[in-house]
Coordinates of C-alpha atoms in Angstrom, one line a residue:
M1 CA -7.3 -21.1 304.4
L2 CA -9.1 -20.0 301.3
K3 CA -5.8 -19.1 299.7
R4 CA -4.5 -22.6 300.3
L5 CA -7.8 -24.0 299.0
R6 CA -7.5 -21.9 295.8
A7 CA -3.9 -22.9 295.4
K8 CA -4.8 -26.6 295.7
F9 CA -7.7 -26.1 293.3
I10 CA -5.4 -24.6 290.7
A11 CA -2.6 -27.1 291.2
L12 CA -5.1 -30.0 290.8
N13 CA -6.5 -28.6 287.6
I14 CA -3.1 -27.8 286.1
A15 CA -1.8 -31.3 287.1
S16 CA -4.8 -32.9 285.5
V17 CA -4.4 -30.9 282.3
L18 CA -0.7 -31.6 282.3
L19 CA -1.3 -35.3 282.6
V20 CA -3.8 -35.3 279.7
I21 CA -1.6 -33.1 277.5
G22 CA 1.5 -35.2 278.4
I23 CA -0.3 -38.5 277.4
A24 CA -1.6 -36.9 274.2
L25 CA 1.9 -35.6 273.3
C26 CA 3.6 -38.9 274.0
G27 CA 1.0 -40.7 271.9
V28 CA 1.5 -38.3 269.0
C29 CA 5.2 -38.5 269.3
L30 CA 5.2 -42.3 269.4
V31 CA 3.0 -42.4 266.3
E32 CA 5.2 -39.9 264.4
H33 CA 8.3 -41.8 265.5
Q34 CA 7.0 -45.0 264.1
R35 CA 5.8 -43.3 261.0
A36 CA 9.3 -41.7 260.4
H37 CA 10.9 -45.1 261.1
D38 CA 8.6 -46.8 258.6
N39 CA 9.1 -44.1 255.9
G40 CA 12.8 -44.2 256.3
K41 CA 12.9 -48.0 256.1
A42 CA 10.6 -47.9 253.1
A43 CA 12.8 -45.4 251.4
L44 CA 15.9 -47.5 251.9
N45 CA 14.2 -50.7 250.7
G46 CA 12.8 -48.9 247.7
A47 CA 16.3 -47.5 246.8
I48 CA 17.7 -51.0 246.9
D49 CA 14.9 -52.4 244.8
Q50 CA 15.5 -49.7 242.2
A51 CA 19.2 -50.4 242.3
M52 CA 18.6 -54.1 241.8
R53 CA 16.3 -53.4 238.8
A54 CA 18.9 -51.0 237.3
T55 CA 21.6 -53.6 237.8
D56 CA 19.5 -56.4 236.2
G57 CA 18.6 -54.1 233.3
L58 CA 14.8 -54.2 234.1
D59 CA 14.2 -50.5 234.0
N60 CA 17.4 -49.2 232.3
P61 CA 19.8 -51.7 230.8
T62 CA 22.5 -49.2 230.3
G63 CA 22.2 -48.0 234.0
A64 CA 22.3 -44.4 232.9
D65 CA 20.3 -41.6 234.4
T66 CA 18.8 -43.7 237.1
D67 CA 17.5 -41.5 239.9
M68 CA 17.6 -43.3 243.2
R69 CA 14.8 -41.4 244.9
F70 CA 12.1 -43.5 246.3
D71 CA 8.7 -41.9 245.9
G72 CA 6.3 -44.1 247.8
P73 CA 5.8 -46.7 250.4
V74 CA 7.2 -50.2 250.0
D75 CA 5.2 -53.4 250.2
E76 CA 7.7 -55.5 252.1
N77 CA 5.6 -58.6 251.7
E78 CA 6.6 -58.9 248.0
N79 CA 10.3 -59.5 248.4
H80 CA 11.0 -55.8 249.3
R81 CA 9.8 -54.7 245.9
G82 CA 8.2 -51.2 246.3
T83 CA 6.0 -49.3 243.8
S84 CA 5.3 -45.6 243.6
P85 CA 1.8 -44.6 244.6
K86 CA -0.8 -44.4 241.8
I87 CA -2.1 -41.0 240.9
G88 CA -5.5 -40.4 242.5
S89 CA -5.0 -43.3 245.0
G90 CA -5.0 -40.8 248.0
E91 CA -1.5 -42.0 249.0
R92 CA 1.0 -39.2 249.9
P93 CA 4.3 -39.5 248.0
Y94 CA 7.3 -39.7 250.2
T95 CA 10.6 -38.7 248.5
V96 CA 14.0 -39.3 250.2
P97 CA 17.4 -38.9 248.5
A98 CA 19.4 -42.1 248.8
V99 CA 22.6 -43.7 247.6
V100 CA 23.2 -47.4 247.0
Y101 CA 26.4 -49.4 246.9
R102 CA 26.8 -53.0 245.8
T103 CA 29.5 -55.5 246.8
D104 CA 29.9 -58.5 244.4
G105 CA 31.5 -61.8 245.1
S106 CA 35.0 -60.5 244.3
G107 CA 34.7 -58.1 247.2
E108 CA 34.7 -55.0 245.0
T109 CA 32.3 -52.1 246.1
A110 CA 30.6 -50.0 243.4
V111 CA 28.0 -47.2 243.4
V112 CA 24.9 -48.4 241.7
S113 CA 23.1 -45.1 242.4
P114 CA 24.2 -42.4 240.0
D115 CA 23.7 -39.5 242.4
S116 CA 25.8 -40.2 245.5
T117 CA 25.8 -36.5 246.4
A118 CA 22.1 -36.8 247.3
V119 CA 23.1 -37.9 250.8
A120 CA 24.5 -35.2 253.2
A121 CA 27.6 -37.2 254.1
D122 CA 31.2 -37.1 252.9
Q123 CA 32.8 -40.1 251.3
D124 CA 34.9 -40.9 254.3
A125 CA 31.8 -41.3 256.4
I126 CA 30.3 -43.6 253.8
D127 CA 33.5 -45.6 253.5
A128 CA 33.7 -46.0 257.3
S129 CA 30.0 -47.0 257.3
L130 CA 30.6 -49.7 254.6
S131 CA 33.5 -51.1 256.6
E132 CA 31.3 -51.3 259.8
L133 CA 28.4 -52.9 257.9
E134 CA 30.4 -55.7 256.3
E135 CA 30.2 -57.9 259.3
A136 CA 26.8 -56.7 260.4
P137 CA 23.6 -58.7 259.7
D138 CA 21.1 -57.7 257.1
G139 CA 18.6 -55.1 258.0
L140 CA 18.4 -51.5 259.2
K141 CA 21.2 -49.9 261.1
I142 CA 21.3 -46.3 262.4
L143 CA 24.9 -44.9 262.2
S144 CA 24.4 -41.9 264.4
Q145 CA 28.2 -41.2 264.6
Y146 CA 28.2 -40.6 260.8
G147 CA 24.8 -39.0 260.6
L148 CA 23.6 -41.8 258.4
A149 CA 21.0 -44.6 258.3
A150 CA 21.8 -47.7 256.3
M151 CA 20.0 -50.8 255.0
K152 CA 21.9 -54.0 254.2
R153 CA 20.5 -56.7 252.0
T154 CA 22.3 -59.7 250.8
T155 CA 21.2 -61.3 247.5
G156 CA 22.5 -64.0 245.1
D157 CA 24.5 -61.5 243.0
G158 CA 26.0 -59.5 245.9
T159 CA 25.3 -57.3 248.9
Y160 CA 23.5 -54.0 248.6
F161 CA 24.0 -51.0 251.0
A162 CA 21.5 -48.1 250.9
F163 CA 22.3 -44.9 252.8
V164 CA 20.0 -41.9 253.7
D165 CA 20.6 -39.0 255.9
A166 CA 19.7 -40.0 259.6
V167 CA 17.6 -36.9 259.8
V168 CA 14.9 -38.9 258.0
F169 CA 14.4 -41.1 261.1
D170 CA 14.6 -38.0 263.4
A171 CA 11.9 -36.0 261.7
W172 CA 9.5 -36.7 264.5
K173 CA 11.8 -34.7 266.9
S174 CA 11.0 -31.4 265.3
L175 CA 7.3 -32.1 265.6
A176 CA 7.8 -33.2 269.3
F177 CA 9.6 -29.9 270.0
R178 CA 6.7 -27.9 268.4
L179 CA 4.2 -29.8 270.3
V180 CA 6.0 -29.3 273.6
F181 CA 6.3 -25.6 272.9
A182 CA 2.6 -25.4 272.1
G183 CA 1.8 -27.5 275.2
V184 CA 3.7 -25.1 277.4
G185 CA 1.8 -22.2 275.8
I186 CA -1.5 -23.9 276.5
L187 CA -0.5 -24.6 280.1
A188 CA 0.4 -21.0 280.6
I189 CA -3.0 -19.9 279.2
L190 CA -4.8 -22.5 281.3
F191 CA -2.9 -21.3 284.4
V192 CA -4.1 -17.8 283.9
L193 CA -7.7 -19.0 283.2
N194 CA -7.5 -21.3 286.3
I195 CA -6.6 -18.3 288.5
F196 CA -9.6 -16.4 287.2
F197 CA -12.1 -19.3 287.4
A198 CA -10.7 -20.4 290.8
R199 CA -11.4 -16.9 292.2
W200 CA -14.8 -16.9 290.6
A201 CA -15.8 -20.5 291.7
L202 CA -14.6 -19.9 295.3
R203 CA -16.1 -16.5 295.7
P204 CA -19.3 -17.9 297.2
V205 CA -17.2 -20.0 299.6
E206 CA -15.2 -16.9 300.5
Q207 CA -18.3 -14.9 301.1
A208 CA -19.8 -17.6 303.2
W209 CA -16.6 -17.9 305.2
A210 CA -16.5 -14.1 305.7
A211 CA -20.2 -14.1 306.7
Q212 CA -19.6 -16.9 309.2
R213 CA -16.6 -15.1 310.8
R214 CA -18.7 -11.9 310.9
F215 CA -21.6 -13.8 312.5
V216 CA -19.3 -15.3 315.2
A217 CA -17.8 -11.9 315.9
D218 CA -21.2 -10.2 316.1
A219 CA -22.7 -12.9 318.3
S220 CA -19.7 -12.6 320.6
H221 CA -20.2 -8.9 320.8
E222 CA -23.9 -9.2 321.5
L223 CA -23.2 -11.8 324.3
K224 CA -20.3 -9.8 325.8
T225 CA -22.5 -7.0 327.2
P226 CA -25.0 -9.1 329.1
L227 CA -22.3 -11.4 330.4
T228 CA -20.3 -8.4 331.6
V229 CA -23.3 -7.1 333.5
I230 CA -24.2 -10.4 335.0
L231 CA -20.6 -10.9 336.2
A232 CA -20.5 -7.4 337.6
N233 CA -23.8 -7.9 339.5
A234 CA -22.6 -11.2 340.8
S235 CA -19.4 -9.6 342.1
I236 CA -21.3 -6.9 343.9
L237 CA -23.6 -9.4 345.5
A238 CA -20.6 -11.5 346.6
R239 CA -18.9 -8.5 348.2
H240 CA -21.9 -7.7 350.4
P241 CA -23.2 -11.0 351.9
E242 CA -24.4 -9.2 355.0
K243 CA -27.1 -7.3 353.0
T244 CA -30.6 -8.6 352.6
L245 CA -32.1 -9.7 349.3
G246 CA -34.4 -6.7 349.3
E247 CA -31.4 -4.3 349.7
Q248 CA -29.7 -5.8 346.7
M249 CA -32.7 -6.4 344.6
Q250 CA -31.6 -4.0 341.9
W251 CA -28.5 -6.2 341.2
V252 CA -30.7 -9.3 341.1
E253 CA -33.2 -7.7 338.7
G254 CA -30.3 -6.5 336.5
T255 CA -28.9 -10.0 336.3
Q256 CA -32.3 -11.4 335.5
E257 CA -32.9 -8.8 332.8
E258 CA -29.6 -9.5 331.1
A259 CA -30.1 -13.3 331.4
M260 CA -33.4 -12.9 329.6
R261 CA -31.7 -10.8 326.9
M262 CA -29.2 -13.6 326.4
Q263 CA -32.1 -16.1 326.2
E264 CA -33.7 -14.0 323.5
L265 CA -30.5 -13.8 321.6
V266 CA -29.9 -17.5 321.8
A267 CA -33.5 -18.2 320.7
D268 CA -33.0 -15.9 317.7
M269 CA -29.8 -17.6 316.7
L270 CA -31.5 -21.0 317.0
S271 CA -34.3 -19.8 314.8
L272 CA -31.8 -18.5 312.2
A273 CA -30.0 -21.8 312.3
Q274 CA -33.2 -23.7 311.8
A275 CA -34.3 -21.3 309.0
E276 CA -30.9 -21.9 307.2
S277 CA -31.0 -25.6 307.7
K278 CA -31.5 -27.6 304.5
E279 CA -33.3 -30.4 306.4
S280 CA -36.8 -30.8 305.1
S281 CA -39.4 -29.5 307.6
E282 CA -43.1 -30.5 307.7
R283 CA -44.8 -28.9 304.8
T284 CA -48.6 -28.6 304.8
R285 CA -51.2 -26.6 302.9
V286 CA -51.3 -23.4 304.9
D287 CA -54.2 -20.9 304.8
M288 CA -52.1 -17.8 304.4
S289 CA -55.1 -15.5 304.6
A290 CA -56.0 -16.8 308.1
L291 CA -52.4 -16.8 309.2
V292 CA -51.7 -13.2 308.3
S293 CA -55.0 -12.0 309.9
K294 CA -54.1 -13.9 313.1
E295 CA -50.7 -12.2 313.3
V296 CA -52.2 -8.8 312.6
L297 CA -54.7 -9.3 315.4
Q298 CA -51.9 -10.4 317.8
F299 CA -50.0 -7.2 317.2
E300 CA -52.9 -4.8 317.7
S301 CA -51.9 -4.3 321.3
V302 CA -48.3 -3.8 320.4
A303 CA -49.3 -1.2 317.8
F304 CA -51.6 0.6 320.3
E305 CA -48.7 0.9 322.8
R306 CA -46.5 2.4 320.1
H307 CA -49.3 4.8 319.1
V308 CA -49.8 3.4 315.6
S309 CA -52.7 1.4 314.0
I310 CA -52.7 -1.6 311.7
A311 CA -54.8 -1.8 308.5
D312 CA -55.5 -5.4 307.5
E313 CA -56.0 -5.7 303.7
T314 CA -55.7 -9.5 303.5
G315 CA -57.3 -11.3 300.6
S316 CA -59.3 -14.4 301.3
G317 CA -58.7 -18.0 300.1
I318 CA -55.0 -17.7 299.6
Y319 CA -53.0 -20.9 300.3
V320 CA -49.3 -21.8 300.2
D321 CA -47.4 -25.0 300.9
G322 CA -45.0 -24.6 303.8
D323 CA -44.2 -24.7 307.5
A324 CA -47.0 -22.8 309.3
R325 CA -44.8 -22.1 312.3
K326 CA -42.0 -20.6 310.2
L327 CA -44.5 -18.6 308.1
E328 CA -46.0 -17.2 311.4
K329 CA -42.4 -16.1 312.4
L330 CA -42.0 -14.4 309.0
V331 CA -45.2 -12.4 309.1
G332 CA -44.8 -11.6 312.8
T333 CA -41.2 -10.3 312.2
L334 CA -42.3 -8.0 309.4
V335 CA -45.4 -6.6 311.3
D336 CA -43.4 -6.1 314.5
N337 CA -40.6 -4.4 312.6
A338 CA -43.1 -2.1 310.8
C339 CA -44.8 -1.1 314.1
K340 CA -41.4 -0.5 315.8
Y341 CA -40.2 2.0 313.2
A342 CA -43.5 3.6 312.2
Q343 CA -44.0 7.3 313.2
E344 CA -46.5 8.0 315.8
N345 CA -50.2 8.2 314.8
S346 CA -49.5 6.6 311.5
V347 CA -50.9 3.5 309.9
V348 CA -49.1 0.2 309.2
T349 CA -50.6 -1.5 306.2
V350 CA -50.5 -5.3 305.8
R351 CA -51.7 -6.4 302.4
L352 CA -51.9 -10.0 301.1
T353 CA -52.7 -10.5 297.4
T354 CA -52.0 -12.9 294.5
E355 CA -50.1 -12.2 291.3
G356 CA -50.2 -15.1 288.8
R357 CA -49.0 -18.2 290.6
K358 CA -47.5 -16.3 293.5
T359 CA -48.8 -14.8 296.7
V360 CA -47.5 -11.3 297.6
L361 CA -47.3 -10.1 301.2
A362 CA -46.5 -6.3 301.5
V363 CA -46.0 -4.6 304.9
H364 CA -45.8 -0.8 304.7
N365 CA -45.2 1.9 307.2
M366 CA -44.4 5.6 307.2
G367 CA -41.4 6.8 309.2
N368 CA -37.8 7.6 308.9
P369 CA -36.6 6.0 305.6
I370 CA -33.9 3.4 305.4
P371 CA -30.8 5.0 303.8
P372 CA -29.9 3.5 300.4
D373 CA -26.6 2.1 301.8
D374 CA -28.5 0.3 304.5
L375 CA -31.1 -1.2 302.1
N376 CA -28.5 -3.6 300.8
H377 CA -27.7 -4.9 304.2
V378 CA -31.0 -5.0 306.1
F379 CA -31.2 -8.8 305.7
D380 CA -27.7 -9.3 307.0
R381 CA -27.3 -11.0 310.3
F382 CA -26.8 -8.6 313.3
Y383 CA -27.1 -5.7 311.0
R384 CA -28.9 -2.6 312.4
A385 CA -29.4 0.6 310.5
D386 CA -28.7 4.1 311.8
K387 CA -29.5 4.1 315.5
A388 CA -30.8 7.7 315.2
R389 CA -34.0 6.4 313.5
T390 CA -34.8 3.7 316.1
R391 CA -36.4 4.1 319.5
D392 CA -35.7 0.9 321.2
D393 CA -32.8 -0.5 319.2
A394 CA -31.1 -1.7 322.4
K395 CA -33.6 -4.5 322.5
S396 CA -32.9 -5.5 318.9
F397 CA -30.2 -7.9 317.9
G398 CA -30.5 -7.4 314.1
L399 CA -31.5 -11.0 313.5
G400 CA -35.2 -10.7 312.8
L401 CA -35.0 -9.7 309.1
A402 CA -32.2 -12.2 308.5
I403 CA -34.5 -14.9 309.9
A404 CA -37.4 -13.6 307.6
H405 CA -35.1 -13.7 304.6
E406 CA -34.0 -17.3 305.2
I407 CA -37.6 -18.4 305.8
A408 CA -38.7 -16.8 302.5
Q409 CA -35.9 -18.5 300.6
S410 CA -36.5 -21.9 302.2
H411 CA -40.1 -21.7 300.9
G412 CA -39.0 -21.0 297.4
G413 CA -39.8 -17.3 297.7
A414 CA -38.0 -14.0 298.0
I415 CA -38.1 -10.9 300.1
R416 CA -37.1 -7.3 299.2
A417 CA -37.3 -3.9 300.8
C418 CA -37.8 -0.4 299.4
S419 CA -37.8 2.9 301.3
S420 CA -38.1 6.6 300.5
E421 CA -39.1 9.8 302.3
A422 CA -42.2 10.2 300.3
D423 CA -43.5 6.6 300.0
G424 CA -42.3 5.2 303.3
T425 CA -40.9 1.7 303.8
T426 CA -42.3 -1.5 302.3
F427 CA -41.1 -5.0 302.8
T428 CA -42.5 -7.4 300.1
V429 CA -42.5 -11.2 300.3
T430 CA -43.4 -13.4 297.3
L431 CA -44.2 -17.1 297.8
P432 CA -45.5 -19.8 295.4
L433 CA -49.1 -20.5 295.7
A434 CA -50.2 -24.0 296.8
K435 CA -50.5 -26.4 294.0

């Protein structure tokens, strides 16, 4: 499922980027297409204007050495008369080789541009173009079959035909090709980056999904044993209906014991679900000093049965904002865990102090240390460390510390564990002090 989710995430991102890049490229190409069209049209009009001036003897009465290269945009509002851009005006010169022909009233066609070779077309192509343009209306015409672009203008003294290479109007295509090539490269880079970021962004989801599956598998495993025992006991009772209740009491007691074990497991799972719930619980100003001392007192008898003692080093007047019931569960879990795994005739120390704007609860015991590999997993659900260091691990589901971890986090705090052979094991909880 996560692979499909990652694939959809990448596809959605790439499609969005492709749409944006496509729109941007189309916009740029349209602008460049219009610009090339305007420049080509201006070049043709400018060439005709210069040819008309040369013919009328405005610029060069002899008509000699007239270079029909248009070096600037044309103002079509002034009877198609264009001017070259002024130096320092900021306008970019645009030079296009052009050739101009004029047909007078007698029907004769003459070149009025001295450099007809400036256009990349043979004479046959130009002659065929002139024949085709004779009946055409005035204006621009693209003669793609000849590789030419032409402008026809009829005046009182004849008809002018200006020709330029059609590539002038197709200049935008090379830019479009480069932009498409760059766009493909950008998409390839973004695709690689999307794969990386998709894995990074979905890693918490993948971890949560794996934890959920592991939780279901572990819960099923924990429930399997008591259910198997209960079903087996029920089967034995059903096969011997003639026996009295007293004769089969061991099967009844076994069933009751396993049912109570399942009840404890379900209660722990419910507590964990409540601790993980993001729903706001009732928060009040809690006297943490009194709460810790109360929990220590309640575990005095448990510690006595396990041949350990508890040293209460709780500071006074320490308050936090939180759920008193959940905080009692947190403290009780840590104290019970310390008593359970402390070596006989040792002391379990419960210390509550403040550091800056935080309260610090430390529960310490001496006993078999937690292996370093296990320290990273002690707060995982259904995780139990090496069975060799526990005495009654069969009664533990491995949910207590996971519940404590969730309670600490839900109160804006943190919990950590450290353990060594020389210093023993210490669980430390930090919580914000009440405001």
